[in-house]
Coordinates of C-alpha atoms in Angstrom, one line a residue:
D184 CA 94.3 143.8 161.7
L185 CA 93.3 146.4 159.2
K186 CA 96.9 146.9 158.2
L187 CA 97.4 143.2 157.3
N188 CA 96.5 141.5 154.0
P189 CA 93.3 139.5 153.8
D190 CA 95.2 136.2 153.5
T191 CA 97.0 136.8 156.7
V192 CA 94.0 137.9 158.8
E193 CA 92.3 135.1 160.7
W194 CA 88.5 135.8 160.7
K195 CA 86.9 134.7 163.9
V196 CA 83.2 133.8 163.8
P197 CA 81.5 133.5 167.2
R198 CA 80.6 129.9 168.0
Y199 CA 77.0 130.8 168.5
F200 CA 76.6 131.5 164.8
L201 CA 78.0 128.1 163.9
D202 CA 76.4 125.9 166.7
D203 CA 73.0 127.3 167.2
Q204 CA 70.3 125.7 165.0
E205 CA 68.4 128.9 164.2
A206 CA 71.6 130.8 163.3
R207 CA 72.8 127.8 161.2
E208 CA 69.5 127.7 159.3
E209 CA 69.8 131.5 158.6
I210 CA 73.3 131.1 157.4
D211 CA 72.3 128.2 155.1
D212 CA 69.4 130.3 153.8
K213 CA 71.8 133.2 153.0
L214 CA 74.3 130.9 151.3
H215 CA 71.5 129.4 149.2
K216 CA 70.4 132.9 148.1
I217 CA 74.0 133.8 147.2
D218 CA 74.4 130.6 145.1
H219 CA 71.1 131.4 143.4
W220 CA 72.1 134.9 142.3
L221 CA 75.6 133.8 141.3
G222 CA 74.0 131.2 139.1
V223 CA 71.6 133.8 137.7
F224 CA 74.4 136.1 136.7
S225 CA 76.6 133.1 135.5
M226 CA 79.3 133.8 138.0
P227 CA 81.6 131.2 139.5
Q228 CA 80.5 129.8 142.9
D229 CA 84.0 129.0 144.1
P230 CA 85.2 131.4 146.9
H231 CA 87.6 134.0 145.8
S232 CA 91.0 133.8 147.5
L233 CA 91.4 137.7 147.5
L234 CA 95.0 137.3 146.3
D235 CA 96.7 138.7 143.3
E236 CA 96.2 136.1 140.5
K237 CA 99.2 137.5 138.6
D238 CA 102.1 135.1 138.5
P239 CA 104.9 136.5 140.8
F240 CA 107.6 134.8 138.7
E241 CA 106.4 136.4 135.4
V242 CA 108.9 139.0 134.2
G243 CA 108.5 141.2 131.2
F244 CA 111.7 140.0 129.5
T245 CA 112.3 138.2 126.2
V246 CA 114.1 134.9 126.1
D247 CA 117.3 136.5 124.9
Q248 CA 117.3 139.1 127.6
A249 CA 116.7 136.5 130.3
V250 CA 119.5 134.3 128.9
A251 CA 121.9 137.3 128.9
I252 CA 121.1 138.0 132.6
I253 CA 121.5 134.4 133.6
Q254 CA 124.9 134.2 131.8
K255 CA 126.1 137.4 133.5
N256 CA 125.1 136.1 137.0
E257 CA 126.7 132.7 136.3
R258 CA 130.0 134.3 135.3
G259 CA 130.0 136.4 138.4
R260 CA 129.3 133.3 140.5
M261 CA 132.1 131.4 138.9
G262 CA 134.5 134.3 139.5
I263 CA 133.6 134.5 143.1
N264 CA 134.1 130.8 143.6
R265 CA 137.5 131.0 141.9
A266 CA 138.6 133.9 144.1
D267 CA 137.4 132.0 147.2
M268 CA 139.3 128.8 146.2
H269 CA 142.5 130.8 145.5
G270 CA 142.2 132.5 148.9
K271 CA 141.8 129.1 150.7
W272 CA 144.9 127.7 148.8
R273 CA 147.0 130.7 149.9
M274 CA 145.8 130.3 153.6
E275 CA 146.6 126.6 153.6
S276 CA 150.1 127.2 152.0
A277 CA 150.8 129.9 154.6
R278 CA 149.8 127.5 157.4
K279 CA 152.0 124.7 156.0
E280 CA 155.0 127.0 155.8
E281 CA 154.5 128.3 159.4
R282 CA 154.2 124.7 160.6
S283 CA 157.3 123.6 158.9
K284 CA 159.2 126.6 160.3
R285 CA 158.1 125.6 163.9
Q286 CA 159.2 122.0 163.4
A287 CA 162.6 123.1 162.2
E288 CA 163.0 125.4 165.2
K289 CA 162.1 122.7 167.7
V290 CA 164.9 120.6 169.2
D291 CA 163.3 118.2 171.7
G292 CA 160.4 115.8 170.7
A293 CA 159.0 115.7 174.3
D294 CA 158.1 119.3 174.2
D295 CA 156.2 118.7 170.9
L296 CA 154.2 115.9 172.5
L297 CA 153.3 118.0 175.5
E298 CA 152.3 120.9 173.4
S299 CA 150.1 118.7 171.2
Q300 CA 148.4 117.3 174.3
V301 CA 147.8 120.7 175.8
L302 CA 146.4 121.9 172.5
A303 CA 144.0 118.9 172.3
A304 CA 142.8 119.4 175.9
T305 CA 142.3 123.1 175.1
R306 CA 140.2 122.3 172.1
I307 CA 138.1 119.7 173.9
A308 CA 137.5 122.2 176.8
A309 CA 136.5 124.9 174.3
H310 CA 134.1 122.6 172.5
W311 CA 132.5 121.4 175.8
K312 CA 132.1 125.0 177.1
R313 CA 130.6 126.1 173.8
K314 CA 128.1 123.2 174.1
V315 CA 127.2 124.0 177.7
D316 CA 126.8 127.7 177.0
R317 CA 124.6 126.9 174.0
R318 CA 122.3 124.7 176.1
R319 CA 122.1 127.5 178.7
F320 CA 121.2 130.1 176.2
L321 CA 118.6 127.9 174.6
R322 CA 117.1 127.3 178.0
M323 CA 117.1 131.1 178.7
R324 CA 115.5 131.7 175.3
E325 CA 112.7 129.2 175.9
E326 CA 112.0 130.7 179.3
E327 CA 111.9 134.2 177.8
F328 CA 109.4 132.9 175.1
E329 CA 107.3 131.4 177.8
F330 CA 107.3 134.6 179.8
L331 CA 106.3 136.6 176.7
G332 CA 103.6 134.1 175.7
M333 CA 105.3 133.3 172.4
A334 CA 105.7 129.6 173.2
P335 CA 103.7 127.1 175.2
P336 CA 105.0 126.3 178.7
R337 CA 107.0 123.1 179.0
T338 CA 105.3 122.0 182.2
N339 CA 101.8 123.0 181.1
D340 CA 99.3 122.1 183.9
K341 CA 96.5 123.8 182.0
S342 CA 96.7 121.7 178.9
S343 CA 94.8 118.9 180.6
I344 CA 92.2 121.5 181.8
I345 CA 91.7 122.7 178.2
E346 CA 91.3 119.2 176.9
D347 CA 88.7 118.5 179.6
M348 CA 86.9 121.7 178.7
K349 CA 86.8 120.6 175.0
K350 CA 85.5 117.2 176.0
H351 CA 82.8 118.7 178.3
R352 CA 81.8 121.1 175.6
E353 CA 81.4 118.3 173.0
R354 CA 79.4 116.3 175.5
R355 CA 77.1 119.2 176.2
K356 CA 76.6 119.9 172.5
K357 CA 75.8 116.2 172.0
M358 CA 73.2 116.4 174.9
Q359 CA 71.7 119.6 173.3
E360 CA 71.4 118.0 169.9
D361 CA 69.8 114.9 171.4
A362 CA 67.4 117.0 173.5
D363 CA 66.5 119.1 170.4
E364 CA 65.7 115.9 168.4
V365 CA 63.6 114.6 171.3
Y366 CA 61.8 118.0 171.5
Q367 CA 61.0 118.1 167.8
K368 CA 59.7 114.5 168.0
A369 CA 57.6 115.5 171.0
L370 CA 56.2 118.5 169.1
K371 CA 55.0 116.2 166.3
E372 CA 53.5 113.8 168.8
Q373 CA 51.7 116.5 170.7
L374 CA 50.5 118.0 167.4
E375 CA 49.0 114.6 166.5
W376 CA 47.6 114.2 170.0
L377 CA 45.9 117.6 169.8
Q378 CA 44.4 116.8 166.4
K379 CA 43.0 113.5 167.6
K380 CA 41.9 114.4 171.2
K381 CA 41.1 118.1 171.1
G382 CA 40.5 118.7 167.4
Q383 CA 36.8 118.0 167.5
D384 CA 36.3 120.2 170.5
I385 CA 38.3 123.1 169.0
K386 CA 36.3 122.7 165.7
A387 CA 33.0 122.7 167.6
D388 CA 33.9 125.9 169.5
L389 CA 35.0 127.6 166.3
L390 CA 31.8 126.6 164.6
E391 CA 29.7 127.7 167.5
E392 CA 31.4 131.1 167.6
R393 CA 30.8 131.7 163.9
R394 CA 27.3 130.5 163.9
Q395 CA 26.4 132.6 166.9
W396 CA 27.9 135.6 165.0
I397 CA 25.7 134.9 162.0
L398 CA 22.6 134.7 164.3
D399 CA 23.6 137.9 166.0
C400 CA 24.0 139.7 162.7
Y401 CA 20.6 138.4 161.6
A402 CA 19.0 139.5 164.8
R403 CA 20.6 142.9 164.5
L404 CA 19.4 143.2 160.9
D405 CA 16.0 141.6 161.7
K406 CA 14.1 144.4 160.1
H407 CA 15.5 143.7 156.8
C408 CA 15.9 139.9 157.3
Q409 CA 19.4 139.9 155.9
F410 CA 22.5 137.8 156.5
P411 CA 26.1 139.2 156.3
N412 CA 27.2 139.7 152.8
E413 CA 30.5 137.9 153.2
F414 CA 31.9 135.7 155.9
D415 CA 35.1 137.8 156.0
E416 CA 33.2 140.4 157.9
F417 CA 33.5 138.1 160.9
Y418 CA 37.2 139.1 161.3
K419 CA 36.5 142.8 160.7
Q420 CA 34.8 143.1 164.0
Y421 CA 38.1 142.5 165.8
D422 CA 39.7 145.1 163.6
K423 CA 37.0 147.5 164.6
D424 CA 37.6 146.8 168.3
D425 CA 41.3 147.6 167.9
E426 CA 40.5 150.8 166.0
E427 CA 38.1 151.9 168.7
E428 CA 40.8 151.4 171.4
A429 CA 43.2 153.3 169.3
D430 CA 40.7 156.1 168.8
K431 CA 40.2 156.3 172.5
G432 CA 43.9 156.8 173.0
K433 CA 44.0 159.4 170.4
D434 CA 41.0 161.2 171.9
G435 CA 42.8 161.4 175.2
K436 CA 45.9 162.7 173.5
G437 CA 43.8 165.1 171.5
K438 CA 42.2 166.6 174.6
G439 CA 45.6 167.1 176.1
K440 CA 46.8 168.7 172.9
E441 CA 43.8 171.0 172.9
A442 CA 44.5 172.1 176.5
K443 CA 48.1 172.7 175.6
A444 CA 47.1 174.7 172.5
K445 CA 45.0 176.9 174.6
D446 CA 47.9 177.5 177.0
D447 CA 50.1 178.2 174.0
K448 CA 47.7 180.8 172.6
G449 CA 47.8 182.6 175.9
K450 CA 51.6 182.4 175.8
K451 CA 51.7 183.7 172.2
G452 CA 49.9 186.9 173.3
K453 CA 52.5 187.4 175.9
G454 CA 55.8 185.7 174.9
G455 CA 55.8 185.9 171.1
K456 CA 57.0 183.6 168.4
K457 CA 59.8 181.9 170.3
D458 CA 57.4 180.5 172.9
A459 CA 55.2 179.3 170.1
A460 CA 58.0 177.4 168.4
A461 CA 59.1 175.9 171.7
A462 CA 55.5 174.8 172.4
E463 CA 55.3 173.1 168.9
E464 CA 58.5 171.2 169.6
E465 CA 57.1 170.0 172.9
D466 CA 53.9 168.8 171.2
Q467 CA 55.9 166.8 168.7
Q468 CA 57.6 164.8 171.5
D469 CA 56.1 161.3 172.1
V470 CA 55.1 160.6 175.7
G471 CA 55.3 157.1 177.1
P472 CA 57.6 154.1 176.9
S473 CA 59.5 153.5 173.8
A474 CA 59.3 150.4 171.5
V475 CA 62.5 149.0 173.1
V476 CA 61.1 149.3 176.6
Q477 CA 57.8 147.7 175.5
Q478 CA 59.8 144.7 174.0
F479 CA 61.6 144.3 177.3
M480 CA 58.4 144.4 179.2
E481 CA 56.9 141.7 176.9
H482 CA 60.0 139.5 177.5
I483 CA 59.8 140.0 181.3
S484 CA 56.1 139.2 181.4
Q485 CA 56.7 136.1 179.3
Y486 CA 59.4 135.0 181.6
T487 CA 57.3 135.6 184.7
E488 CA 54.3 133.6 183.2
K489 CA 56.3 130.6 182.0
W490 CA 59.5 130.2 184.0
E491 CA 59.6 132.2 187.2
R492 CA 57.5 129.8 189.3
R493 CA 59.1 126.6 187.9
D494 CA 61.6 124.8 190.0
E495 CA 63.8 123.5 187.2
Q496 CA 66.8 122.7 189.5
N497 CA 64.9 120.1 191.6
N498 CA 62.1 119.0 189.3
N499 CA 63.8 119.0 185.9
F500 CA 67.5 118.8 186.4
D501 CA 68.0 117.0 183.1
Q502 CA 66.2 119.8 181.2
R503 CA 63.6 117.5 179.6
Y504 CA 60.8 119.1 177.7
D505 CA 57.5 120.0 179.4
V506 CA 54.4 118.4 177.9
E507 CA 52.1 121.4 178.7
L508 CA 54.5 123.9 177.1
A509 CA 54.9 121.7 174.0
R510 CA 51.1 121.5 173.6
K511 CA 50.8 125.3 174.0
N512 CA 53.4 125.8 171.3
V513 CA 51.6 123.5 168.8
Y514 CA 48.1 124.6 169.8
P515 CA 48.1 127.7 167.4
I516 CA 49.1 125.4 164.5
V517 CA 46.2 123.1 165.1
E518 CA 43.9 126.0 165.7
A519 CA 45.0 127.7 162.4
E520 CA 44.4 124.5 160.4
L521 CA 41.0 124.0 161.9
R522 CA 40.1 127.6 161.5
A523 CA 40.8 127.4 157.8
L524 CA 38.6 124.4 157.5
V525 CA 35.8 125.9 159.6
D526 CA 35.9 129.1 157.6
D527 CA 35.4 127.2 154.3
Q528 CA 32.5 125.3 155.9
M529 CA 30.9 128.4 157.2
R530 CA 31.1 130.1 153.8
E531 CA 29.2 127.2 152.4
E532 CA 26.6 127.3 155.2
L533 CA 26.2 131.1 154.8
A534 CA 25.6 130.7 151.1
N535 CA 23.1 127.9 151.7
L536 CA 21.3 130.0 154.3
K537 CA 21.0 132.9 151.9
L538 CA 19.6 130.6 149.2
L539 CA 17.0 129.0 151.6
F540 CA 15.8 132.4 152.9
E541 CA 15.6 133.9 149.5
G542 CA 13.5 130.9 148.3
A543 CA 11.3 131.3 151.4
K544 CA 10.8 135.0 150.6
K545 CA 9.9 134.3 147.0
K546 CA 7.2 131.8 148.2
K547 CA 5.8 134.3 150.6
G548 CA 5.7 137.0 148.0
G549 CA 3.9 134.6 145.5
K550 CA 1.3 133.7 148.1

């Protein structure tokens, strides 16, 4: 394919990138970006044909030169036609002379009739044989093309199979589109259901968690009777937990490295610089599963939790959506919306608490 011109190469795009919704959205996004930047740089948005825009019939001649060349070719053509006509006239005159000589030499008219009949039969047989042989060679050529795959078979039993496959594929794609529309509507319905039925409970739990955190902070800072400076410190405690876990892992690795370093020192006294360089290379190597393996493990765990124990063949043969899974998918959206509202409310409550306690302190100090 690399040896062919771009206009003759047929670019084949996998059907997944054209049929799948996520891939189609990604392609539309990329096309939108390309159109945007083409408009920014004031470039044409029409696709380029990748062909030479130069006129193939354009020749670097003047009008006089072109007319001279045309006249020369026309004179040559006329000379060739005249020579051909003279040759045909001579051949016809030679045939007429030969025919007249034969008629003069013949004596009996019956022989002339017999010869004409034989000649007619011979010509008919020659024409018929030529036609039969032509049919035979055409049939042989078609068979050879079919064998080489250059032509479709005449008795193609697979054509109906291919058409059935296309029909089944269209039907499946229609079913997938319908199922996708139903699933999107179900997500919206479950989102509204969660907001109406579970929204108050989720909001109450979030408020309780944050208020308890404020009380814990106040109890921990009871000596000074202080509240947290900012509400954003609520999320920093989770970051601290993650950092502590990471530090624990680093401490384990550090101990191992220290032990290795001690062994390396002993080896340096005995083995020299080469052993030290080899030990440093060993220390630089990461131990444990790679990022790719971790991703595979996450996908495997996700499959085992969601789909391994489900009997889709018997209980959900039509592949309808599952209500519980739909609710789990939209639950983080509802939680994020309520979390934002609760955070704003808690900031106001924290500010009001600070004002109340500051006023109470001032009154106690005045007394």
